[in-house]
């Protein structure tokens, strides 16, 4: 007896009982959404390319006419206006120092908040606390800067802790920037911790583990890729912050590691210099783009390292 013929259906049809083929009309709404999403992705790529080109062309002109790349990266003196010294290391040093202080504040507090919301807080508490924490992300950064300049430095660092610091300090800028970064780290980390399957927790509890053991030895390692992504995202935001360090850290290039004096970062130099009063094509004008492309490269390297780390330790649950 010959087998029954196969029923071949098109992508826009499905088989009904008895072998009949019922076609359905194409969903135009989904096609429109797909096109819009593709356009958004292409625009983001084109925007990134445009940013790189706008930075790279003036930076190349600066490196060919004013200073070599080696002198720019490894020089220890930054004074482009008077002595025409173009060593950007003092700005990089200030950027890394302030960002490091910010992460020392934001990472423990942010991860602690994420663990509490994910593992300890009741659903009602989580729904109430998480939006309040995320409100910090909506506060303008200039408000943080004025808070650091007018209250945190004179009243807390000088008055309460008796630090011998001046008006501007990398310590003040870094601590306040850390509070600004907390919502980013806490929110993204909490999403990663909450995505860990409940079965892993139940299995650990079945083996006799305590709440803190489950949180730190089971849930946290399982969500490590999300935690690292949150830290890198917070660090990238701290590196690119301008107003807080401009108001609280000052504009003094410094190569030290003592957080008490003032420092100048890469973003503060760009913000303080690019005010429209420098001649186009001058050496000072070129330094703005040179510092900008250096900042872009540092941020890009951070993200490439984090992407490699996340892909290596990512765990997919079904």
CSV table of C-alpha atoms in Angstrom, one decimal:
chain,number,residue,atom,x,y,z
A,1,UNK,CA,0.0,0.0,0.0
A,2,UNK,CA,1.5,3.3,-1.1
A,3,UNK,CA,2.2,5.9,1.7
A,4,UNK,CA,-0.1,9.0,1.7
A,5,UNK,CA,1.3,12.0,-0.2
A,6,UNK,CA,3.0,14.6,1.8
A,7,UNK,CA,1.3,17.9,2.4
A,8,UNK,CA,3.7,20.8,1.7
A,9,UNK,CA,2.8,24.1,3.3
A,10,UNK,CA,4.1,27.5,2.5
A,11,UNK,CA,5.5,29.8,5.2
A,12,UNK,CA,2.2,31.6,5.3
A,13,UNK,CA,0.0,28.6,5.7
A,14,UNK,CA,-0.6,25.7,8.2
A,15,UNK,CA,-2.0,22.2,7.9
A,16,UNK,CA,-5.6,21.6,9.2
A,17,UNK,CA,-7.0,18.2,10.1
A,18,UNK,CA,-7.5,16.1,6.9
A,19,UNK,CA,-4.5,17.6,5.1
A,20,UNK,CA,-6.1,20.9,4.1
A,21,UNK,CA,-3.9,23.9,3.9
A,22,UNK,CA,-5.3,27.1,5.4
A,23,UNK,CA,-3.4,30.3,4.4
A,24,UNK,CA,-3.3,33.4,6.6
A,25,UNK,CA,-2.7,37.0,5.5
A,26,UNK,CA,0.8,38.4,6.2
A,27,UNK,CA,1.0,40.5,9.3
A,28,UNK,CA,2.0,43.9,8.0
A,29,UNK,CA,2.3,45.4,11.5
A,30,UNK,CA,5.2,43.0,12.3
A,31,UNK,CA,6.9,43.8,9.0
A,32,UNK,CA,6.7,47.5,9.8
A,33,UNK,CA,8.1,47.0,13.3
A,34,UNK,CA,11.0,44.8,11.9
A,35,UNK,CA,11.9,47.6,9.4
A,36,UNK,CA,11.8,50.3,12.1
A,37,UNK,CA,14.0,48.2,14.4
A,38,UNK,CA,16.5,47.7,11.5
A,39,UNK,CA,16.5,51.4,10.8
A,40,UNK,CA,17.2,52.1,14.5
A,41,UNK,CA,20.1,49.7,14.5
A,42,UNK,CA,21.5,51.2,11.3
A,43,UNK,CA,21.2,54.7,12.7
A,44,UNK,CA,23.1,53.8,15.8
A,45,UNK,CA,25.9,52.4,13.8
A,46,UNK,CA,26.0,55.4,11.5
A,47,UNK,CA,26.0,57.7,14.5
A,48,UNK,CA,29.0,55.9,16.0
A,49,UNK,CA,30.8,56.1,12.7
A,50,UNK,CA,30.0,59.8,12.4
A,51,UNK,CA,31.4,60.4,15.9
A,52,UNK,CA,34.6,58.6,15.2
A,53,UNK,CA,35.1,60.5,11.9
A,54,UNK,CA,34.3,63.9,13.5
A,55,UNK,CA,37.0,63.2,16.2
A,56,UNK,CA,39.5,61.4,14.1
A,57,UNK,CA,40.1,63.9,11.3
A,58,UNK,CA,41.0,66.9,13.5
A,59,UNK,CA,43.0,64.6,15.8
A,60,UNK,CA,45.1,63.4,12.9
A,61,UNK,CA,45.8,66.9,11.9
A,62,UNK,CA,46.9,67.7,15.4
A,63,UNK,CA,49.2,64.7,15.6
A,64,UNK,CA,50.8,65.5,12.3
A,65,UNK,CA,51.4,69.2,13.0
A,66,UNK,CA,51.7,69.7,16.7
A,67,UNK,CA,52.6,66.5,18.7
A,68,UNK,CA,53.4,62.9,18.0
A,69,UNK,CA,51.3,60.1,19.4
A,70,UNK,CA,54.1,58.8,21.6
A,71,UNK,CA,54.7,62.3,23.1
A,72,UNK,CA,50.9,62.8,23.5
A,73,UNK,CA,50.3,59.5,25.3
A,74,UNK,CA,53.4,59.3,27.5
A,75,UNK,CA,54.3,62.9,28.2
A,76,UNK,CA,54.0,64.0,31.8
A,77,UNK,CA,53.2,67.7,31.3
A,78,UNK,CA,50.0,69.1,30.0
A,79,UNK,CA,50.1,72.8,29.2
A,80,UNK,CA,48.8,73.4,25.7
A,81,UNK,CA,48.2,77.1,26.1
A,82,UNK,CA,51.5,78.5,27.6
A,83,UNK,CA,54.4,76.1,27.2
A,84,UNK,CA,52.8,74.0,24.5
A,85,UNK,CA,53.3,70.7,26.3
A,86,UNK,CA,50.9,68.0,25.1
A,87,UNK,CA,51.5,65.1,27.4
A,88,UNK,CA,48.0,63.8,28.1
A,89,UNK,CA,49.0,61.4,30.9
A,90,UNK,CA,48.0,63.9,33.7
A,91,UNK,CA,44.5,64.0,32.3
A,92,UNK,CA,44.3,60.2,32.0
A,93,UNK,CA,45.7,59.8,35.5
A,94,UNK,CA,43.0,62.2,36.9
A,95,UNK,CA,40.3,60.4,35.0
A,96,UNK,CA,41.3,56.9,36.2
A,97,UNK,CA,41.8,58.1,39.8
A,98,UNK,CA,38.3,59.7,40.1
A,99,UNK,CA,36.7,56.8,38.3
A,100,UNK,CA,38.5,54.3,40.6
A,101,UNK,CA,37.2,56.2,43.7
A,102,UNK,CA,33.7,56.2,42.2
A,103,UNK,CA,33.7,52.5,41.6
A,104,UNK,CA,35.1,51.8,45.1
A,105,UNK,CA,32.0,53.5,46.4
A,106,UNK,CA,29.4,52.3,43.9
A,107,UNK,CA,30.3,48.7,43.4
A,108,UNK,CA,29.9,47.5,47.1
A,109,UNK,CA,26.8,49.6,47.6
A,110,UNK,CA,25.3,48.8,44.3
A,111,UNK,CA,25.9,45.0,44.5
A,112,UNK,CA,24.6,45.0,48.1
A,113,UNK,CA,21.4,46.7,47.1
A,114,UNK,CA,21.0,44.3,44.2
A,115,UNK,CA,21.5,41.3,46.4
A,116,UNK,CA,19.0,42.6,48.9
A,117,UNK,CA,16.3,43.4,46.3
A,118,UNK,CA,16.8,40.0,44.6
A,119,UNK,CA,17.2,37.6,47.5
A,120,UNK,CA,15.9,39.2,50.7
A,121,UNK,CA,13.3,41.9,50.0
A,122,UNK,CA,9.7,41.0,49.8
A,123,UNK,CA,7.9,41.8,46.5
A,124,UNK,CA,6.1,44.8,47.9
A,125,UNK,CA,9.4,46.2,49.3
A,126,UNK,CA,11.2,45.6,46.0
A,127,UNK,CA,8.5,47.4,44.0
A,128,UNK,CA,8.8,50.4,46.4
A,129,UNK,CA,12.5,50.6,46.9
A,130,UNK,CA,13.8,50.0,43.3
A,131,UNK,CA,12.1,53.0,41.8
A,132,UNK,CA,13.3,55.2,44.6
A,133,UNK,CA,16.9,54.1,44.0
A,134,UNK,CA,16.6,54.6,40.3
A,135,UNK,CA,15.5,58.2,40.9
A,136,UNK,CA,19.1,59.0,41.6
A,137,UNK,CA,19.8,58.3,37.9
A,138,UNK,CA,17.4,61.1,37.0
A,139,UNK,CA,19.0,63.8,39.1
A,140,UNK,CA,21.0,66.2,36.9
A,141,UNK,CA,24.8,65.7,37.3
A,142,UNK,CA,25.3,69.4,37.9
A,143,UNK,CA,23.2,69.0,41.1
A,144,UNK,CA,25.6,66.3,42.3
A,145,UNK,CA,28.5,68.7,41.4
A,146,UNK,CA,27.1,71.6,43.4
A,147,UNK,CA,26.3,69.2,46.3
A,148,UNK,CA,29.9,68.1,46.3
A,149,UNK,CA,31.3,71.6,46.1
A,150,UNK,CA,29.0,73.4,48.6
A,151,UNK,CA,28.3,70.7,51.2
A,152,UNK,CA,30.2,67.4,50.9
A,153,UNK,CA,33.7,68.9,50.7
A,154,UNK,CA,33.4,71.7,53.4
A,155,UNK,CA,31.0,70.0,55.7
A,156,UNK,CA,31.7,66.3,55.5
A,157,UNK,CA,35.4,65.9,54.4
A,158,UNK,CA,36.7,69.0,56.1
A,159,UNK,CA,34.3,69.4,59.0
A,160,UNK,CA,33.4,65.8,59.9
A,161,UNK,CA,36.5,63.9,58.9
A,162,UNK,CA,39.0,66.8,59.2
A,163,UNK,CA,40.7,66.2,55.9
A,164,UNK,CA,43.3,68.8,54.9
A,165,UNK,CA,41.9,69.5,51.5
A,166,UNK,CA,41.2,72.6,49.5
A,167,UNK,CA,38.1,73.7,47.6
A,168,UNK,CA,38.6,71.1,44.9
A,169,UNK,CA,39.4,67.4,45.6
A,170,UNK,CA,39.4,64.2,43.6
A,171,UNK,CA,38.2,62.4,46.7
A,172,UNK,CA,35.0,64.6,46.9
A,173,UNK,CA,34.3,64.2,43.1
A,174,UNK,CA,34.9,60.5,43.2
A,175,UNK,CA,32.7,59.8,46.2
A,176,UNK,CA,29.8,61.8,44.9
A,177,UNK,CA,30.2,60.3,41.4
A,178,UNK,CA,30.0,56.9,43.1
A,179,UNK,CA,26.6,57.8,44.4
A,180,UNK,CA,25.6,58.8,41.0
A,181,UNK,CA,26.6,55.5,39.5
A,182,UNK,CA,24.9,53.3,42.2
A,183,UNK,CA,21.5,53.2,40.4
A,184,UNK,CA,23.1,51.9,37.2
A,185,UNK,CA,25.1,49.1,39.0
A,186,UNK,CA,22.2,48.2,41.3
A,187,UNK,CA,19.5,48.0,38.6
A,188,UNK,CA,21.4,46.0,36.1
A,189,UNK,CA,22.9,43.6,38.7
A,190,UNK,CA,19.4,43.1,40.2
A,191,UNK,CA,18.0,42.2,36.8
A,192,UNK,CA,20.8,39.6,36.3
A,193,UNK,CA,20.4,38.1,39.8
A,194,UNK,CA,16.6,37.9,39.4
A,195,UNK,CA,17.1,36.0,36.1
A,196,UNK,CA,18.8,33.1,37.8
A,197,UNK,CA,16.3,30.1,37.9
A,198,UNK,CA,14.6,29.4,41.2
A,199,UNK,CA,15.5,25.7,40.8
A,200,UNK,CA,19.2,26.6,41.5
A,201,UNK,CA,18.2,28.2,44.8
A,202,UNK,CA,15.9,25.3,45.8
A,203,UNK,CA,18.6,22.8,45.0
A,204,UNK,CA,21.0,24.6,47.3
A,205,UNK,CA,18.5,24.9,50.1
A,206,UNK,CA,17.8,21.2,49.7
A,207,UNK,CA,21.5,20.5,50.3
A,208,UNK,CA,21.4,22.5,53.6
A,209,UNK,CA,22.8,25.8,52.4
A,210,UNK,CA,21.9,29.0,54.3
A,211,UNK,CA,20.4,32.1,52.7
A,212,UNK,CA,23.7,33.9,52.6
A,213,UNK,CA,25.5,30.9,51.1
A,214,UNK,CA,22.9,30.6,48.4
A,215,UNK,CA,23.2,34.3,47.6
A,216,UNK,CA,27.0,34.4,47.5
A,217,UNK,CA,27.9,30.9,46.3
A,218,UNK,CA,25.1,30.0,43.9
A,219,UNK,CA,23.1,33.0,42.7
A,220,UNK,CA,26.0,35.5,42.5
A,221,UNK,CA,28.3,33.2,40.4
A,222,UNK,CA,25.4,32.3,38.1
A,223,UNK,CA,24.7,36.0,37.4
A,224,UNK,CA,28.4,36.9,37.1
A,225,UNK,CA,28.2,38.1,33.5
A,226,UNK,CA,25.3,40.5,34.3
A,227,UNK,CA,27.2,41.8,37.4
A,228,UNK,CA,30.3,42.5,35.3
A,229,UNK,CA,28.2,44.2,32.6
A,230,UNK,CA,26.7,46.5,35.3
A,231,UNK,CA,30.2,47.4,36.7
A,232,UNK,CA,31.6,48.2,33.2
A,233,UNK,CA,28.5,50.2,32.4
A,234,UNK,CA,28.9,52.2,35.6
A,235,UNK,CA,32.6,52.7,35.0
A,236,UNK,CA,31.9,53.9,31.4
A,237,UNK,CA,29.4,56.4,32.8
A,238,UNK,CA,31.9,57.6,35.4
A,239,UNK,CA,34.7,58.0,32.9
A,240,UNK,CA,32.4,60.1,30.7
A,241,UNK,CA,31.0,62.3,33.5
A,242,UNK,CA,31.9,66.0,33.2
A,243,UNK,CA,29.9,68.3,35.5
A,244,UNK,CA,30.7,66.6,38.8
A,245,UNK,CA,34.5,66.6,38.3
A,246,UNK,CA,34.4,70.0,36.7
A,247,UNK,CA,32.8,71.5,39.8
A,248,UNK,CA,34.4,69.3,42.5
A,249,UNK,CA,37.8,68.2,41.2
A,250,UNK,CA,39.0,71.4,39.6
A,251,UNK,CA,41.2,72.0,36.6
A,252,UNK,CA,44.7,71.2,37.7
A,253,UNK,CA,46.6,68.5,35.8
A,254,UNK,CA,48.2,66.2,38.3
A,255,UNK,CA,50.1,62.9,38.0
A,256,UNK,CA,49.9,61.8,41.7
A,257,UNK,CA,47.7,59.3,43.3
A,258,UNK,CA,46.8,61.3,46.5
A,259,UNK,CA,43.0,61.9,46.2
A,260,UNK,CA,43.0,65.0,48.4
A,261,UNK,CA,44.2,67.7,46.0
A,262,UNK,CA,42.4,68.8,42.8
A,263,UNK,CA,42.8,67.0,39.5
A,264,UNK,CA,41.8,67.6,35.9
A,265,UNK,CA,40.2,64.8,33.9
A,266,UNK,CA,39.8,64.3,30.2
A,267,UNK,CA,36.2,65.3,30.2
A,268,UNK,CA,36.7,68.4,32.3
A,269,UNK,CA,39.4,69.7,29.9
A,270,UNK,CA,37.1,69.2,26.9
A,271,UNK,CA,34.2,70.8,28.7
A,272,UNK,CA,36.3,73.8,29.9
A,273,UNK,CA,38.1,74.3,26.6
A,274,UNK,CA,35.4,73.8,24.0
A,275,UNK,CA,33.4,76.9,24.8
A,276,UNK,CA,33.5,78.5,21.4
A,277,UNK,CA,36.3,81.1,22.1
A,278,UNK,CA,39.2,79.1,20.7
A,279,UNK,CA,40.3,79.7,17.0
A,280,UNK,CA,39.3,76.9,14.7
A,281,UNK,CA,42.4,75.0,13.5
A,282,UNK,CA,44.7,76.2,16.3
A,283,UNK,CA,46.7,73.9,18.5
A,284,UNK,CA,44.4,74.2,21.5
A,285,UNK,CA,41.5,73.5,19.1
A,286,UNK,CA,43.2,70.3,18.1
A,287,UNK,CA,43.8,69.1,21.6
A,288,UNK,CA,40.1,68.9,22.3
A,289,UNK,CA,39.7,66.3,19.5
A,290,UNK,CA,42.9,64.5,20.5
A,291,UNK,CA,41.7,64.2,24.1
A,292,UNK,CA,38.3,63.2,22.8
A,293,UNK,CA,39.6,60.4,20.6
A,294,UNK,CA,41.8,59.1,23.5
A,295,UNK,CA,38.8,59.0,25.8
A,296,UNK,CA,36.8,57.2,23.1
A,297,UNK,CA,39.5,54.6,22.7
A,298,UNK,CA,39.7,54.0,26.5
A,299,UNK,CA,36.0,53.5,26.7
A,300,UNK,CA,36.0,51.2,23.7
A,301,UNK,CA,38.8,49.0,25.2
A,302,UNK,CA,36.8,48.7,28.4
A,303,UNK,CA,33.7,47.6,26.6
A,304,UNK,CA,35.6,45.1,24.4
A,305,UNK,CA,37.2,43.5,27.5
A,306,UNK,CA,33.8,43.3,29.2
A,307,UNK,CA,32.1,41.8,26.2
A,308,UNK,CA,34.8,39.1,26.0
A,309,UNK,CA,34.4,38.4,29.7
A,310,UNK,CA,30.6,38.3,29.6
A,311,UNK,CA,30.6,35.9,26.6
A,312,UNK,CA,33.0,33.6,28.3
A,313,UNK,CA,31.1,33.3,31.6
A,314,UNK,CA,27.6,33.7,30.3
A,315,UNK,CA,25.2,30.9,31.4
A,316,UNK,CA,22.0,30.3,29.5
A,317,UNK,CA,19.1,28.7,31.3
A,318,UNK,CA,16.1,27.1,29.7
